[in-house]
Short mmCIF file of C-alpha atoms in Angstrom, two decimals:
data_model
loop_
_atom_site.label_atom_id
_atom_site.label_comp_id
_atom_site.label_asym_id
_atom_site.label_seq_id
_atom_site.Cartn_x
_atom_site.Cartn_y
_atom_site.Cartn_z
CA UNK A 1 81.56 45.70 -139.06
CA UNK A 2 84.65 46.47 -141.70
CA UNK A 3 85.65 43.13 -141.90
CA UNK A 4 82.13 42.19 -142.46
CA UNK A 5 81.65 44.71 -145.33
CA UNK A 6 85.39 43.91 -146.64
CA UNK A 7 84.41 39.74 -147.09
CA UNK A 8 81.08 40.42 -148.22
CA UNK A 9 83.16 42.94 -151.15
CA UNK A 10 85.65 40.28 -151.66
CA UNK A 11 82.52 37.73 -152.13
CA UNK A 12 80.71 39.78 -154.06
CA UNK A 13 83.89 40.13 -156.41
CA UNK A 14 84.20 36.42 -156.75
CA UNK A 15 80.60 36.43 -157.50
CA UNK A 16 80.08 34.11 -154.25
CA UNK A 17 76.85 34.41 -152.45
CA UNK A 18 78.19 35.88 -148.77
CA UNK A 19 76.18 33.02 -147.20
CA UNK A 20 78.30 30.61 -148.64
CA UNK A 21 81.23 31.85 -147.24
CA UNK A 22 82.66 29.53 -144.82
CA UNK A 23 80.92 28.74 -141.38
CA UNK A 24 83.96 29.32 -139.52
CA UNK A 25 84.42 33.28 -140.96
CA UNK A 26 80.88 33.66 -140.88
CA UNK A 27 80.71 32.66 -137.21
CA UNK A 28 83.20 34.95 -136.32
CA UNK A 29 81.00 38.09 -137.83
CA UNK A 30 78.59 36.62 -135.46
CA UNK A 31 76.01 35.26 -137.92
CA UNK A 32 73.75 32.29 -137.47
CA UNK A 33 74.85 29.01 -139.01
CA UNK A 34 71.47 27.47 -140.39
CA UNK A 35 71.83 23.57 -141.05
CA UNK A 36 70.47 22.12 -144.41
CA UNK A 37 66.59 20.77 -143.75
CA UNK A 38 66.52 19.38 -147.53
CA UNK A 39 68.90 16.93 -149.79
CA UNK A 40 71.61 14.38 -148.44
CA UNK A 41 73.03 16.39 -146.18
CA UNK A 42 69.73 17.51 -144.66
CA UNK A 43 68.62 14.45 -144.12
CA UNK A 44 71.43 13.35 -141.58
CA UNK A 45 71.02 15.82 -139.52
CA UNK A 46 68.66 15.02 -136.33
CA UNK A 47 66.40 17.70 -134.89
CA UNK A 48 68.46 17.62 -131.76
CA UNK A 49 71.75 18.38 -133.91
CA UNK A 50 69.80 21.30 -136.00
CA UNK A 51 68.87 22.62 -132.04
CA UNK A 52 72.37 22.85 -131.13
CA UNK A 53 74.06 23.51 -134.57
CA UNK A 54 71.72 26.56 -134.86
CA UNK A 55 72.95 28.64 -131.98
CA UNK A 56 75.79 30.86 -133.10
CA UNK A 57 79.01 29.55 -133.06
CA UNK A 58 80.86 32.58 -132.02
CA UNK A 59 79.14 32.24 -128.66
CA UNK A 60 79.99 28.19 -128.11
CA UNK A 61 83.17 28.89 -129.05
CA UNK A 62 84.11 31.82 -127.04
CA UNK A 63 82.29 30.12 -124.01
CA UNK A 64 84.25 27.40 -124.57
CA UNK A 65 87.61 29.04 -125.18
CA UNK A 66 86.74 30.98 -121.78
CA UNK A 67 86.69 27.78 -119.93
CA UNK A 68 89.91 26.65 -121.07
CA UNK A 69 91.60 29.74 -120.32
CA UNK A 70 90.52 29.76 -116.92
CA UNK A 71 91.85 26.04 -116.36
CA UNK A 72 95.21 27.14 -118.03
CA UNK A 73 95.98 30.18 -116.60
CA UNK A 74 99.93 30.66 -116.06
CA UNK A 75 99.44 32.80 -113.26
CA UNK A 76 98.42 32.38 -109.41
CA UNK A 77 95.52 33.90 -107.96
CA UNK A 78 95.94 36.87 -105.59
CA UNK A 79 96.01 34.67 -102.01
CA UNK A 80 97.96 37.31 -99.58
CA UNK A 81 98.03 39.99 -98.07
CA UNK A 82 99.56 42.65 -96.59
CA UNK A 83 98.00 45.04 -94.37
CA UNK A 84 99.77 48.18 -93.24
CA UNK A 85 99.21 49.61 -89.59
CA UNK A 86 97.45 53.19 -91.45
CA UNK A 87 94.56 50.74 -92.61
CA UNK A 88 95.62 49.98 -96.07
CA UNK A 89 95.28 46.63 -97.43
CA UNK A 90 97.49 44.96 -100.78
CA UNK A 91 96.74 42.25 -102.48
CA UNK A 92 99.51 39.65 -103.65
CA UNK A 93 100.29 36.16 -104.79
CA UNK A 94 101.98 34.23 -101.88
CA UNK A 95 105.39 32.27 -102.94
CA UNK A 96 107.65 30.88 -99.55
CA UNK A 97 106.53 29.40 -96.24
CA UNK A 98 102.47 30.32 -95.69
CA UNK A 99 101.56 31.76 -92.17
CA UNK A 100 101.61 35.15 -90.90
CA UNK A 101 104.11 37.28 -90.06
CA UNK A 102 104.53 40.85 -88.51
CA UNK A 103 107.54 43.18 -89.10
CA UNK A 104 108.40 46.97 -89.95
CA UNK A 105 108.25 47.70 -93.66
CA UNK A 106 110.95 48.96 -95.25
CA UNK A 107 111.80 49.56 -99.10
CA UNK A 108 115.28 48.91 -100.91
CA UNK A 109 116.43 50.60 -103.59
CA UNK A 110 119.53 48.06 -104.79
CA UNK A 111 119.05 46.98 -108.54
CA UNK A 112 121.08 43.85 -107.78
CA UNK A 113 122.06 41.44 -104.49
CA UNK A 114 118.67 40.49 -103.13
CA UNK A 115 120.25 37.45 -101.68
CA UNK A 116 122.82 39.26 -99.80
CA UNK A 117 120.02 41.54 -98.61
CA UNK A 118 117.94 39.14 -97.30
CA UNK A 119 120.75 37.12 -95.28
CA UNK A 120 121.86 40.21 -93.88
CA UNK A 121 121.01 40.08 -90.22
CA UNK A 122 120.70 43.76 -89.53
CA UNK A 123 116.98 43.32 -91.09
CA UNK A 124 116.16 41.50 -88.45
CA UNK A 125 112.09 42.10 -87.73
CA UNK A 126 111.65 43.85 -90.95
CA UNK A 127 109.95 43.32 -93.88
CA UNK A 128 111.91 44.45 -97.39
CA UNK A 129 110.30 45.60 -99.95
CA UNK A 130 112.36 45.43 -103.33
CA UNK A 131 111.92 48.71 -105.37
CA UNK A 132 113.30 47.03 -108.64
CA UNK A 133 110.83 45.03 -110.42
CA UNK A 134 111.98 41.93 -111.41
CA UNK A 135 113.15 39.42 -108.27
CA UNK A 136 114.65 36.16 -108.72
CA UNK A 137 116.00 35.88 -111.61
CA UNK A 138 119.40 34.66 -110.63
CA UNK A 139 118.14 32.26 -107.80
CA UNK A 140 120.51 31.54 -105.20
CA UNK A 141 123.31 30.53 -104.52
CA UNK A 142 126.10 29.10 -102.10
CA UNK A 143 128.61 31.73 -102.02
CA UNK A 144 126.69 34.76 -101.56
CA UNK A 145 125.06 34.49 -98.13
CA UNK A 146 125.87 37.42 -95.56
CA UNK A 147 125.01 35.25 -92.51
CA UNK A 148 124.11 31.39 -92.43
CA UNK A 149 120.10 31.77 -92.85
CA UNK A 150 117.56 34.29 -93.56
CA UNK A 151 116.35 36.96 -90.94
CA UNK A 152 114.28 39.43 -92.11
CA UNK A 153 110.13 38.68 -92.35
CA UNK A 154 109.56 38.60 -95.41
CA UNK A 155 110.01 39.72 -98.65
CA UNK A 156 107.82 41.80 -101.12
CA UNK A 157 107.98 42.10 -105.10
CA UNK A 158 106.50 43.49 -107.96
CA UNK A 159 107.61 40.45 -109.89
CA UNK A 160 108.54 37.13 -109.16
CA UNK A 161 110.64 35.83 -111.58
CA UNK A 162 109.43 32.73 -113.39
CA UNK A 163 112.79 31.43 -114.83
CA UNK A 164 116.05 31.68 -113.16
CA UNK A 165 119.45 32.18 -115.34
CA UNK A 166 122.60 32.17 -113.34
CA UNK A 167 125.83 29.58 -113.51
CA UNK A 168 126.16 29.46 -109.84
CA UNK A 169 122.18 29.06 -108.73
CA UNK A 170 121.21 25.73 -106.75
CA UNK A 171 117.62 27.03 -106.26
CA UNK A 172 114.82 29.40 -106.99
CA UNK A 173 114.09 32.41 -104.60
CA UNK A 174 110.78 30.31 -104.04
CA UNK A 175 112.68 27.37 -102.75
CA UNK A 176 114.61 29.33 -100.45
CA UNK A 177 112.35 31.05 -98.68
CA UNK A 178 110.81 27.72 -98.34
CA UNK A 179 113.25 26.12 -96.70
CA UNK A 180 114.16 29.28 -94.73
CA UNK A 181 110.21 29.58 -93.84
CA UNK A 182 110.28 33.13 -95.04
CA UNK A 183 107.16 34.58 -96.64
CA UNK A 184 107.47 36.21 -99.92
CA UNK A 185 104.32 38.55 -101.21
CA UNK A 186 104.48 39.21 -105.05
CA UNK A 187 102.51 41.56 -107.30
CA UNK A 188 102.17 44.17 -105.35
CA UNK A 189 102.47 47.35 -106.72
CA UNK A 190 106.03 48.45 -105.61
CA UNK A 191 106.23 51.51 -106.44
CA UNK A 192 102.94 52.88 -105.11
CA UNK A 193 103.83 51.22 -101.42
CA UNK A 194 107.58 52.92 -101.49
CA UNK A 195 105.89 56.48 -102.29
CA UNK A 196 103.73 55.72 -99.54
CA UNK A 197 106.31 54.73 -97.05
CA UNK A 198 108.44 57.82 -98.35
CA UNK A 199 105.50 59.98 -97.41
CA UNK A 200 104.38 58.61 -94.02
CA UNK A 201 107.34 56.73 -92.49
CA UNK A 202 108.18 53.34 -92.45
CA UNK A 203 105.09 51.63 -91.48
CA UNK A 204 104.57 48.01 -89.21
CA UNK A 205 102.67 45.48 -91.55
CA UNK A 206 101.22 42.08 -91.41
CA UNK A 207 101.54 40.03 -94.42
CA UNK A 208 99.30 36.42 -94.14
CA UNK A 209 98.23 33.80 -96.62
CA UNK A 210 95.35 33.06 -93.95
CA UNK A 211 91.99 33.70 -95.43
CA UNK A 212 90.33 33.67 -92.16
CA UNK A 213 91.93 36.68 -90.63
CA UNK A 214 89.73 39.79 -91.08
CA UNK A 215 91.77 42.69 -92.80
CA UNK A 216 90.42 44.69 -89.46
CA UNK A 217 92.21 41.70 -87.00
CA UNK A 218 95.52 42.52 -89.35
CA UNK A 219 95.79 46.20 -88.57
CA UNK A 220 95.17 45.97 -85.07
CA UNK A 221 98.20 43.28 -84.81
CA UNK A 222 100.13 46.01 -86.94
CA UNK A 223 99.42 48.52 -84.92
CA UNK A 224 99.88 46.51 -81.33
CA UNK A 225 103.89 46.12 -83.02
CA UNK A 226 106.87 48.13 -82.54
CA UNK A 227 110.65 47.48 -83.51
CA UNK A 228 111.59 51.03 -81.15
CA UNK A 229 113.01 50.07 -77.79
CA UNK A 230 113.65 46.17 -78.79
CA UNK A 231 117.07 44.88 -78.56
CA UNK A 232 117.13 42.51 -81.42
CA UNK A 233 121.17 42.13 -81.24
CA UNK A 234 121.69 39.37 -78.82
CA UNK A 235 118.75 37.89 -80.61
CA UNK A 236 120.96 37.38 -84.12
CA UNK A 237 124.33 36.82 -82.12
CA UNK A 238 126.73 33.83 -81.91
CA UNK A 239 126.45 32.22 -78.60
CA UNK A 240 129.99 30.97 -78.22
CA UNK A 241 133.27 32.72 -79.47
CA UNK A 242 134.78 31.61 -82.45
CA UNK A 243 137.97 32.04 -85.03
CA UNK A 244 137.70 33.67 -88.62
CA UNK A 245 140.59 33.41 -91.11
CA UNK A 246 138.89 32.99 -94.40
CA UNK A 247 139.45 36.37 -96.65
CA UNK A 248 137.90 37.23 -99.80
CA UNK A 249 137.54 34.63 -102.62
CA UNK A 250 140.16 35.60 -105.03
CA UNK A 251 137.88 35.46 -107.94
CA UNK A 252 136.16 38.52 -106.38
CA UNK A 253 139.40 40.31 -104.63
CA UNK A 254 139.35 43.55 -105.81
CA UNK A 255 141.43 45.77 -103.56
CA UNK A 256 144.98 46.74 -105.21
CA UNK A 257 146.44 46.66 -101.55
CA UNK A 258 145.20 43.10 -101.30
CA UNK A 259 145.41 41.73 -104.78
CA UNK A 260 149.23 43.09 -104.30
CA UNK A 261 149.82 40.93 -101.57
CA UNK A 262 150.64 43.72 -99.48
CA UNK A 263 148.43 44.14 -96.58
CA UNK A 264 150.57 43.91 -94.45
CA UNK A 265 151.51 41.71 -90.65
CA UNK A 266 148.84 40.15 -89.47
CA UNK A 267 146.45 41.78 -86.54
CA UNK A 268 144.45 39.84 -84.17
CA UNK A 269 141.03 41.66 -83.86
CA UNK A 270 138.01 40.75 -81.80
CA UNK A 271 134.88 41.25 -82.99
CA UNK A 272 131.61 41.86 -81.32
CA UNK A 273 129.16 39.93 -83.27
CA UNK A 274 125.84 42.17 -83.54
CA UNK A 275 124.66 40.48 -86.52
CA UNK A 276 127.86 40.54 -87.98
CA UNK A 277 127.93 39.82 -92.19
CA UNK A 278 130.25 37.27 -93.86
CA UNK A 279 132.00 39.95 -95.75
CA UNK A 280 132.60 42.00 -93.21
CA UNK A 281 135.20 39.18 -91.96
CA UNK A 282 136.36 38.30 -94.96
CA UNK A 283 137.30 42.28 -96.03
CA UNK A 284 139.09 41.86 -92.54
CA UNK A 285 141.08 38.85 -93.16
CA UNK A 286 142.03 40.19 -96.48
CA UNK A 287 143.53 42.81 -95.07
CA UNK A 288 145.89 40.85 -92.54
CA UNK A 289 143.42 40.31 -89.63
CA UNK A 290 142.95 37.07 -87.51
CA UNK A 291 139.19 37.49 -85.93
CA UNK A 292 138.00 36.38 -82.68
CA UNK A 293 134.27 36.90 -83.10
CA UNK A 294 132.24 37.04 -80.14
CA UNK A 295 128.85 37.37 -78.65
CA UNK A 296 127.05 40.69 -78.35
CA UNK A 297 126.93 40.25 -74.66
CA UNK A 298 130.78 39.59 -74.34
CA UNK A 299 132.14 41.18 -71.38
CA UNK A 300 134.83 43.91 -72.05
CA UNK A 301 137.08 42.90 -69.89
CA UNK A 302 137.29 39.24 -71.27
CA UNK A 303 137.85 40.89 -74.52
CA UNK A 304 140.46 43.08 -73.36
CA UNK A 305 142.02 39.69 -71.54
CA UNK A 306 142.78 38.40 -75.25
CA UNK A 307 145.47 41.41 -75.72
CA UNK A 308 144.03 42.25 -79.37
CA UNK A 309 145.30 44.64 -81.36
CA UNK A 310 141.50 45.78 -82.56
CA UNK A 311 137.97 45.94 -81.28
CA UNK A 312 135.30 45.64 -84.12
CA UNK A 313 131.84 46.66 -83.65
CA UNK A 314 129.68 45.41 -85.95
CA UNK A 315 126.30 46.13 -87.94
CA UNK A 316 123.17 44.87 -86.42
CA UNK A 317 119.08 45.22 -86.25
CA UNK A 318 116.49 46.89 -83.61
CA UNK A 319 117.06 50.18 -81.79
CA UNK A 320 120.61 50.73 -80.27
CA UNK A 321 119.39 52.43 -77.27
CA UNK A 322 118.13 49.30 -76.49
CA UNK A 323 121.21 48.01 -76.09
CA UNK A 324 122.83 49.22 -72.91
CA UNK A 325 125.03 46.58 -72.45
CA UNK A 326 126.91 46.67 -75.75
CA UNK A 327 127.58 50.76 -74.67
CA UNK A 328 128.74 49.80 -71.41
CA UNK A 329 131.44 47.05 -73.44
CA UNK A 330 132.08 49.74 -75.52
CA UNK A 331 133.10 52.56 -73.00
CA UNK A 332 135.12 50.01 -71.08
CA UNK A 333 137.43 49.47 -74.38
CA UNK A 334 137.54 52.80 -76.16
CA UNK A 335 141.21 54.59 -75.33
CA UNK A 336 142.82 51.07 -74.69
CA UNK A 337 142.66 49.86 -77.97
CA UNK A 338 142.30 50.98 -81.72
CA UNK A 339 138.42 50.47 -82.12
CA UNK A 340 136.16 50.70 -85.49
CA UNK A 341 132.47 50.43 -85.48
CA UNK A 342 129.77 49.85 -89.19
CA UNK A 343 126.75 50.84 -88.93
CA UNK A 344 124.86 49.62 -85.25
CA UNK A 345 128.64 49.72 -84.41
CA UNK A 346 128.91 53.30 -85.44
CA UNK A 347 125.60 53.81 -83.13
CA UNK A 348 126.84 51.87 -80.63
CA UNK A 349 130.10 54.27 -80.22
CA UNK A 350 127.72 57.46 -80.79
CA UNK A 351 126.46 56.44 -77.47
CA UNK A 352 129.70 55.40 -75.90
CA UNK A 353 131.32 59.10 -76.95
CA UNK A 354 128.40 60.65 -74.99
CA UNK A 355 125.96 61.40 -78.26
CA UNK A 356 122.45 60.23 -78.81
CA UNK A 357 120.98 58.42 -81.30
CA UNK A 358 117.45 58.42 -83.27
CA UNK A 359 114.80 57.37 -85.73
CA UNK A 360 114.79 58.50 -89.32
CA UNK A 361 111.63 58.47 -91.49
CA UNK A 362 111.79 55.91 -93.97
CA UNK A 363 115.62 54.71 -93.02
CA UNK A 364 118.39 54.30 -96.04
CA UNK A 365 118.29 50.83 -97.64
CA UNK A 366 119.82 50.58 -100.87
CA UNK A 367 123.30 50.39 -102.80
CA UNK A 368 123.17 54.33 -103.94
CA UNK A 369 123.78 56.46 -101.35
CA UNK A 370 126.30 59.75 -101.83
CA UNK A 371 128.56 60.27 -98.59
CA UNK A 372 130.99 62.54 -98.41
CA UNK A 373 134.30 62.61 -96.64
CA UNK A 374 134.77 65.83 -95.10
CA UNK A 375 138.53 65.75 -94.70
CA UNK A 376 139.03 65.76 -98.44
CA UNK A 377 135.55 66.44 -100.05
CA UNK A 378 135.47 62.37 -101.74
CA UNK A 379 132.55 61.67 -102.51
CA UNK A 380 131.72 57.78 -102.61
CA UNK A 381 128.50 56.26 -103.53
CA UNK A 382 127.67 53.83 -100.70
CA UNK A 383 125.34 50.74 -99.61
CA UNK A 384 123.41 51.26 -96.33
CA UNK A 385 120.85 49.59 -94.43
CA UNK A 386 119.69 51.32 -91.23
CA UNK A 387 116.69 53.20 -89.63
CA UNK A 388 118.56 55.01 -86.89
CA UNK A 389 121.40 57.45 -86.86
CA UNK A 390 123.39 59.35 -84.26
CA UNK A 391 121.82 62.98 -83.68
CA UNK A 392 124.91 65.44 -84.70
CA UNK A 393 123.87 68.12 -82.15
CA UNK A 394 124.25 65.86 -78.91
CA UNK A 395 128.13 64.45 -79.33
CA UNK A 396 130.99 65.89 -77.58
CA UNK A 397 133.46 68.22 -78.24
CA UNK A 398 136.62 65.88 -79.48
CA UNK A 399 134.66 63.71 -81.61
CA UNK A 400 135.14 64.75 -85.30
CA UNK A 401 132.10 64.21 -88.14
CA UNK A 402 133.99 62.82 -91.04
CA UNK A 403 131.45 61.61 -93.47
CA UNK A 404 127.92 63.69 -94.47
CA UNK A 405 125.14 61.48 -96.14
CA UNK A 406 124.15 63.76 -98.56
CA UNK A 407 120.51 63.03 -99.24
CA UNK A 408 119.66 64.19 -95.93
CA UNK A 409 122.91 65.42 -93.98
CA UNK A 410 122.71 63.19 -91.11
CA UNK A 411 126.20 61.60 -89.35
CA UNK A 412 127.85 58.37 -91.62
CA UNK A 413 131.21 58.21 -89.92
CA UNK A 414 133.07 60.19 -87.03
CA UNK A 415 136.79 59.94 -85.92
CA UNK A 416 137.41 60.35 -81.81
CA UNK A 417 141.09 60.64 -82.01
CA UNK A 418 141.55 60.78 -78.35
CA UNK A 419 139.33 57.16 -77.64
CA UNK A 420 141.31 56.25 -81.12
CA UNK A 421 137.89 55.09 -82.68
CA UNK A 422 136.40 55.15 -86.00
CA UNK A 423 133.41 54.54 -87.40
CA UNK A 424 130.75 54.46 -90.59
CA UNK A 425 127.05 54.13 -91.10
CA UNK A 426 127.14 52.57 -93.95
CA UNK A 427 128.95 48.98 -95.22
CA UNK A 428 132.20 49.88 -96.77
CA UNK A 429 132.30 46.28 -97.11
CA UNK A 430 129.12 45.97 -99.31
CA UNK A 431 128.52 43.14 -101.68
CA UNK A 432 128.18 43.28 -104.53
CA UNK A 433 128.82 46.62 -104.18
CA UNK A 434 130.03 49.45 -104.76
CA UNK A 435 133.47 49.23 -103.00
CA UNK A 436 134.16 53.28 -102.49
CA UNK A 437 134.70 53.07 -99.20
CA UNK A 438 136.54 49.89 -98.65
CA UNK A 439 139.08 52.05 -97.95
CA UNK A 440 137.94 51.88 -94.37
CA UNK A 441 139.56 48.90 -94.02
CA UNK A 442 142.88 49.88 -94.91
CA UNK A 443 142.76 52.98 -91.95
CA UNK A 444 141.74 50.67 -89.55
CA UNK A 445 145.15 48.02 -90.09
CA UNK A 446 146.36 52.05 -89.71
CA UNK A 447 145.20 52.90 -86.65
CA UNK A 448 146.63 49.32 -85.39
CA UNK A 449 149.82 49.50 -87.14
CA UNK A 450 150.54 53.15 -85.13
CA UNK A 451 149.74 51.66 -82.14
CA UNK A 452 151.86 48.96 -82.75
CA UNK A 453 154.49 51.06 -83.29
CA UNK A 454 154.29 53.09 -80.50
CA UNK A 455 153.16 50.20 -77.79
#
């Protein structure tokens, strides 16, 4: 109505009749066009055209715009879902492999490394569910996998990003999961679904681009599902020993010890592969370490045949009290060798030094979390990724706690001086970061370099 009033003023001012202003402006206050019935102009207009030419033109044009928009819409309709075990439905745009796929839903609070994340195999059976908005915008690339495909379930986004920026990308986050027939879920409302899973738990889901699954069918699947009491270890493992020798790319060395060139003799240590990450070698075999990796299944005493000068333990996915076998290895090694455990390593050795483990809420996923290191009050910022943790109240006397988590005060790291084992929660080895508590690293070539000594 204003800009009505303000052209009929500004015609009125010109002394121009407001019905001749232009059709176009007149249209747009909604007004009829009439057609001329009388002089030249009249007379070559049909009674058909005076028909059509008489309905308004705001509402052809708008009906037409409409139609247009619809055809040209940049964005995807909502065709997934994902449908929690407590009933709830969310509604996404699919990207990836289509299908369906169950897994325990977890949230991630890192602002940067999805691609590390999702190669990681310790999130084996899980689906991740990236608290920071914007996904994909660096694509992926060759240099930053954790493992040689993609485990977890799937992944879920607020955002998919529609451009990727990065020197070093060979493809979009939708082409890999593609070719690693992962399911990705985007527009979902993040931060509503990690406030949910704060509140209740981490929840089993079922996320589906299959129209013809009832959201009822999905919750019953989620709720038929548990990751508790499966060993998903030997699942991700190496089936056949092999050699690692390959440290750190020196564009990315950042360790003064290493950078130095002083790390030291080298070590041989074996590793027992649980779902072992890249960097985890690599941080090894910049430090001075030849790796035998084997399978989670290894027997001890065919590792203790080798004569290393280390046992590693490493991270890993699933329960670790379903992995009886792997504490049995573990019990057979500790006091014969210098032995360090990360994170199902560190709950694998819980178990071995007599202690229990269990399941927290929501887990700790992200690249943030405070530890501190009891012996000298440190605090480092860490990167974690696990759901269980060894209960404090159940180990025996002889092992010391030496790192706190301080969101919630549960176990990161304990010293058993007498088995001469260490070990940490979380991955002092994390990429990108932060790098606190590569320090880790350097007091395990420690503990081998005393024995050494004293062998």
């Amino acid at each position: 109505m204003a800009l009505q009033t303000r052209l009929e003023r500004q015609a009125a001012c010109c002394s121009v009749n407001v019905h001749s202003i232009p059709h176009v402006a007149r249209a747009f206050l909604g007004q009829s066009v009439p057609v001329p019935t009388t002089g030249s102009l009249g007379r070559q207009v049909s009674a058909a055209q005076t028909s059509v030419a008489s309905r308004p033109i705001r509402s052809r044009r708008v009906a037409s715009v409409s139609v247009r928009a619809e055809a040209a819409k940049p964005w995807k309709k909502k065709d997934a879902r994902l449908v929690l075990e407590d009933g709830s439905v969310w509604h996404g745009v699919a990207f990836g492999a289509k299908g369906t796929e169950i897994g325990e839903v977890v949230f991630n609070t890192s602002l940067s490394g999805y691609q590390e994340i999702m190669t990681d195999p310790s999130y084996k059976g899980q689906f991740v569910a990236f608290t920071c908005p914007h996904i994909g915008n660096v694509g992926i690339n060759a240099d930053d996998m954790e493992s040689s495909k993609c485990h977890l379930g799937a992944i879920i986004v607020r955002d998919l990003s529609l451009a990727v920026s990065n020197y070093r990308s060979r493809m979009t986050l939708d082409e890999y999961c593609k070719k690693e027939n992962v399911l990705g879920i985007a527009g979902i409302d993040t931060r509503a679904l990690t406030k949910a899973l704060r509140d209740t738990g981490c929840l089993v889901g079922v996320i589906t681009t299959d129209s013809s699954k009832s959201d009822a069918e999905l919750v019953q699947m989620a709720k038929s599902w548990t990751i508790v009491g499966k060993d998903l270890l030997s699942v991700v493992s190496c089936k056949e020993p092999y050699e690692w020798r390959q440290g750190t790319i020196a564009e990315w060395e950042f360790a003064p010890l290493v950078k130095s060139g002083g790390s030291g003799p080298q070590f041989h240590v074996v590793a027992y592969d649980f779902g072992i990450k890249t960097n985890i070698l690599r941080r090894l075999a910049s430090y001075g370490c030849r790796i035998t990796v084997v399978p989670a299944t290894y027997p001890a005493s065919e590792v203790l045949k080798m004569n290393p000068d280390g046992v590693f333990f490493s991270n890993g996915p699933g329960d670790p009290s379903a992995a009886p076998y792997a504490v049995d290895n573990a019990k057979q090694i500790l006091g014969k060798k210098p032995v360090f455990g990360i994170c199902m390593g560190h709950q694998i050795l819980g178990q071995a030094f007599g202690g229990k483990t269990f399941k927290l809420k929501f887990g700790h996923h992200g690249g943030n979390h405070p530890i501190r290191y009891n012996p000298t009050g440190r605090i480092e910022v860490s990167a974690q990724n696990h759901n269980f943790a060894v209960d404090l109240k159940t180990l025996p006397a002889g092992v010391e706690v030496t790192h706190i988590n301080l969101n919630d005060g549960t176990c990161a790291g304990m010293v058993y001086k007498e088995k001469k084992a260490m070990t940490i929660q979380y991955h002092p080895e994390a990429s990108p970061g932060p790098h606190d508590a590569d320090i880790c690293f350097e007091q395990f070539i420690g503990m081998m370099k005393a024995e050494r000594v004293t062998a």
